[in-house]
Amino acid sequence: DSGYSPVYINGQGKGLKEGTKHTEVECPLINVGETSNRVKALNAFKAILVDHLKTLITPYWKEKKIDRDLYKVIAKKSAEKVIKSFGNKNFPTERKINLYIKSSRSKLTKLIEEYVRKYSKN
């Protein structure tokens, strides 16, 4: 195995010639190892980020400013927003995740405060 895998172009299955069998797909190759490393980095980053965001949201829940459902919504939306902000850039490696979280603490706190303000009824 070369470590490469065929992929669909733009998710449309383009690249198939007429009369070409499914196993003879002509499309670009991506390095599976690089993709799996990116997925691992994303999952590690997401897990640590969500844990950190939950610690920032918990005081609002304990003070009854938000309920359980709103807690979940804010955690999900804020995590999605942070991850989306990376775009196609690489996510921090496992060694750099904690450094990123520490350096972004004030921004993450502001983000949580804005979501609480936006969604809370009080």
PDB file of C-alpha atoms in Angstrom:
ATOM      1  CA  ASP A   1       0.000   0.000   0.000  1.00  0.00           C
ATOM      2  CA  SER A   2       1.438   3.366  -1.015  1.00  0.00           C
ATOM      3  CA  GLY A   3      -0.337   5.306   1.734  1.00  0.00           C
ATOM      4  CA  TYR A   4      -2.359   7.176  -0.870  1.00  0.00           C
ATOM      5  CA  SER A   5      -6.058   6.917  -1.507  1.00  0.00           C
ATOM      6  CA  PRO A   6      -8.300   8.155  -4.346  1.00  0.00           C
ATOM      7  CA  VAL A   7     -10.801  10.833  -3.399  1.00  0.00           C
ATOM      8  CA  TYR A   8     -13.752  12.397  -5.141  1.00  0.00           C
ATOM      9  CA  ILE A   9     -13.238  15.846  -6.583  1.00  0.00           C
ATOM     10  CA  ASN A  10     -15.440  18.345  -4.728  1.00  0.00           C
ATOM     11  CA  GLY A  11     -17.382  15.419  -3.304  1.00  0.00           C
ATOM     12  CA  GLN A  12     -19.143  14.973  -6.662  1.00  0.00           C
ATOM     13  CA  GLY A  13     -17.502  11.789  -7.900  1.00  0.00           C
ATOM     14  CA  LYS A  14     -16.050  13.683 -10.874  1.00  0.00           C
ATOM     15  CA  GLY A  15     -13.003  12.271 -12.508  1.00  0.00           C
ATOM     16  CA  LEU A  16     -14.712   9.097 -13.737  1.00  0.00           C
ATOM     17  CA  LYS A  17     -14.255   8.565 -17.475  1.00  0.00           C
ATOM     18  CA  GLU A  18     -17.115   7.020 -19.383  1.00  0.00           C
ATOM     19  CA  GLY A  19     -16.766   3.275 -19.343  1.00  0.00           C
ATOM     20  CA  THR A  20     -14.339   3.412 -16.435  1.00  0.00           C
ATOM     21  CA  LYS A  21     -14.942   0.869 -13.729  1.00  0.00           C
ATOM     22  CA  HIS A  22     -15.407   2.129 -10.179  1.00  0.00           C
ATOM     23  CA  THR A  23     -12.037   0.637  -9.261  1.00  0.00           C
ATOM     24  CA  GLU A  24     -10.327   2.631 -12.030  1.00  0.00           C
ATOM     25  CA  VAL A  25     -11.226   6.077 -10.726  1.00  0.00           C
ATOM     26  CA  GLU A  26      -9.069   8.839 -12.142  1.00  0.00           C
ATOM     27  CA  CYS A  27      -8.872  11.525  -9.504  1.00  0.00           C
ATOM     28  CA  PRO A  28      -6.254  13.223  -7.365  1.00  0.00           C
ATOM     29  CA  LEU A  29      -4.522  11.309  -4.615  1.00  0.00           C
ATOM     30  CA  ILE A  30      -4.143  12.522  -1.062  1.00  0.00           C
ATOM     31  CA  ASN A  31      -1.686  11.244   1.482  1.00  0.00           C
ATOM     32  CA  VAL A  32      -3.768   9.250   3.949  1.00  0.00           C
ATOM     33  CA  GLY A  33      -1.095   9.636   6.641  1.00  0.00           C
ATOM     34  CA  GLU A  34      -1.266  13.435   6.459  1.00  0.00           C
ATOM     35  CA  THR A  35      -5.058  13.369   6.583  1.00  0.00           C
ATOM     36  CA  SER A  36      -5.143  11.024   9.552  1.00  0.00           C
ATOM     37  CA  ASN A  37      -2.627  13.218  11.411  1.00  0.00           C
ATOM     38  CA  ARG A  38      -4.817  16.266  10.731  1.00  0.00           C
ATOM     39  CA  VAL A  39      -7.890  14.417  12.024  1.00  0.00           C
ATOM     40  CA  LYS A  40      -5.993  13.326  15.142  1.00  0.00           C
ATOM     41  CA  ALA A  41      -4.825  16.900  15.743  1.00  0.00           C
ATOM     42  CA  LEU A  42      -8.372  18.208  15.243  1.00  0.00           C
ATOM     43  CA  ASN A  43      -9.857  15.662  17.651  1.00  0.00           C
ATOM     44  CA  ALA A  44      -7.216  16.319  20.319  1.00  0.00           C
ATOM     45  CA  PHE A  45      -7.646  20.077  19.956  1.00  0.00           C
ATOM     46  CA  LYS A  46     -11.443  19.828  20.044  1.00  0.00           C
ATOM     47  CA  ALA A  47     -11.455  17.660  23.190  1.00  0.00           C
ATOM     48  CA  ILE A  48      -9.181  19.992  25.145  1.00  0.00           C
ATOM     49  CA  LEU A  49     -10.955  23.094  23.824  1.00  0.00           C
ATOM     50  CA  VAL A  50     -14.403  21.803  24.813  1.00  0.00           C
ATOM     51  CA  ASP A  51     -13.166  20.886  28.300  1.00  0.00           C
ATOM     52  CA  HIS A  52     -11.728  24.374  28.725  1.00  0.00           C
ATOM     53  CA  LEU A  53     -14.883  26.046  27.400  1.00  0.00           C
ATOM     54  CA  LYS A  54     -16.989  24.028  29.826  1.00  0.00           C
ATOM     55  CA  THR A  55     -14.906  25.296  32.738  1.00  0.00           C
ATOM     56  CA  LEU A  56     -15.626  28.838  31.539  1.00  0.00           C
ATOM     57  CA  ILE A  57     -19.370  28.170  31.155  1.00  0.00           C
ATOM     58  CA  THR A  58     -19.873  26.305  34.455  1.00  0.00           C
ATOM     59  CA  PRO A  59     -19.972  29.421  36.699  1.00  0.00           C
ATOM     60  CA  TYR A  60     -22.924  30.785  34.691  1.00  0.00           C
ATOM     61  CA  TRP A  61     -24.729  27.467  35.105  1.00  0.00           C
ATOM     62  CA  LYS A  62     -24.026  27.323  38.848  1.00  0.00           C
ATOM     63  CA  GLU A  63     -25.338  30.878  39.255  1.00  0.00           C
ATOM     64  CA  LYS A  64     -28.515  29.761  37.418  1.00  0.00           C
ATOM     65  CA  LYS A  65     -27.957  32.316  34.657  1.00  0.00           C
ATOM     66  CA  ILE A  66     -28.274  29.505  32.109  1.00  0.00           C
ATOM     67  CA  ASP A  67     -29.940  26.107  32.151  1.00  0.00           C
ATOM     68  CA  ARG A  68     -28.521  22.743  31.095  1.00  0.00           C
ATOM     69  CA  ASP A  69     -29.719  22.992  27.494  1.00  0.00           C
ATOM     70  CA  LEU A  70     -28.273  26.466  27.074  1.00  0.00           C
ATOM     71  CA  TYR A  71     -25.010  25.232  28.620  1.00  0.00           C
ATOM     72  CA  LYS A  72     -24.773  22.618  25.863  1.00  0.00           C
ATOM     73  CA  VAL A  73     -25.694  25.087  23.118  1.00  0.00           C
ATOM     74  CA  ILE A  74     -23.090  27.619  24.231  1.00  0.00           C
ATOM     75  CA  ALA A  75     -20.387  24.935  24.531  1.00  0.00           C
ATOM     76  CA  LYS A  76     -21.164  23.619  21.051  1.00  0.00           C
ATOM     77  CA  LYS A  77     -21.453  27.005  19.330  1.00  0.00           C
ATOM     78  CA  SER A  78     -18.312  28.424  20.898  1.00  0.00           C
ATOM     79  CA  ALA A  79     -16.270  25.303  20.051  1.00  0.00           C
ATOM     80  CA  GLU A  80     -17.530  25.385  16.461  1.00  0.00           C
ATOM     81  CA  LYS A  81     -16.690  29.074  16.144  1.00  0.00           C
ATOM     82  CA  VAL A  82     -13.133  28.615  17.417  1.00  0.00           C
ATOM     83  CA  ILE A  83     -12.515  25.606  15.167  1.00  0.00           C
ATOM     84  CA  LYS A  84     -14.033  27.409  12.172  1.00  0.00           C
ATOM     85  CA  SER A  85     -11.687  30.355  12.782  1.00  0.00           C
ATOM     86  CA  PHE A  86      -8.743  28.129  11.873  1.00  0.00           C
ATOM     87  CA  GLY A  87     -10.052  27.633   8.338  1.00  0.00           C
ATOM     88  CA  ASN A  88      -7.736  25.375   6.383  1.00  0.00           C
ATOM     89  CA  LYS A  89      -4.765  26.127   8.601  1.00  0.00           C
ATOM     90  CA  ASN A  90      -3.277  23.346  10.647  1.00  0.00           C
ATOM     91  CA  PHE A  91      -4.541  22.910  14.172  1.00  0.00           C
ATOM     92  CA  PRO A  92      -2.051  23.164  17.027  1.00  0.00           C
ATOM     93  CA  THR A  93      -0.094  20.002  17.668  1.00  0.00           C
ATOM     94  CA  GLU A  94      -0.789  18.190  20.918  1.00  0.00           C
ATOM     95  CA  ARG A  95       2.220  19.913  22.490  1.00  0.00           C
ATOM     96  CA  LYS A  96       0.994  23.371  21.535  1.00  0.00           C
ATOM     97  CA  ILE A  97      -2.707  22.984  22.362  1.00  0.00           C
ATOM     98  CA  ASN A  98      -2.357  24.018  26.013  1.00  0.00           C
ATOM     99  CA  LEU A  99      -0.209  26.982  25.008  1.00  0.00           C
ATOM    100  CA  TYR A 100      -2.895  28.058  22.529  1.00  0.00           C
ATOM    101  CA  ILE A 101      -5.630  27.691  25.174  1.00  0.00           C
ATOM    102  CA  LYS A 102      -3.636  29.752  27.693  1.00  0.00           C
ATOM    103  CA  SER A 103      -2.819  32.493  25.209  1.00  0.00           C
ATOM    104  CA  SER A 104      -6.444  32.678  24.010  1.00  0.00           C
ATOM    105  CA  ARG A 105      -8.053  32.571  27.456  1.00  0.00           C
ATOM    106  CA  SER A 106      -9.288  36.177  27.420  1.00  0.00           C
ATOM    107  CA  LYS A 107     -10.752  35.805  23.917  1.00  0.00           C
ATOM    108  CA  LEU A 108     -12.475  32.556  24.871  1.00  0.00           C
ATOM    109  CA  THR A 109     -13.863  34.154  28.037  1.00  0.00           C
ATOM    110  CA  LYS A 110     -15.249  37.067  25.991  1.00  0.00           C
ATOM    111  CA  LEU A 111     -16.792  34.646  23.518  1.00  0.00           C
ATOM    112  CA  ILE A 112     -18.557  32.758  26.318  1.00  0.00           C
ATOM    113  CA  GLU A 113     -19.759  36.018  27.900  1.00  0.00           C
ATOM    114  CA  GLU A 114     -21.233  37.153  24.580  1.00  0.00           C
ATOM    115  CA  TYR A 115     -23.040  33.849  24.045  1.00  0.00           C
ATOM    116  CA  VAL A 116     -24.414  33.948  27.601  1.00  0.00           C
ATOM    117  CA  ARG A 117     -25.586  37.526  27.056  1.00  0.00           C
ATOM    118  CA  LYS A 118     -27.127  36.598  23.699  1.00  0.00           C
ATOM    119  CA  TYR A 119     -28.977  33.485  24.837  1.00  0.00           C
ATOM    120  CA  SER A 120     -29.765  34.045  28.510  1.00  0.00           C
ATOM    121  CA  LYS A 121     -33.178  35.363  29.514  1.00  0.00           C
ATOM    122  CA  ASN A 122     -31.988  37.178  32.649  1.00  0.00           C
TER     123      ASN A 122
END
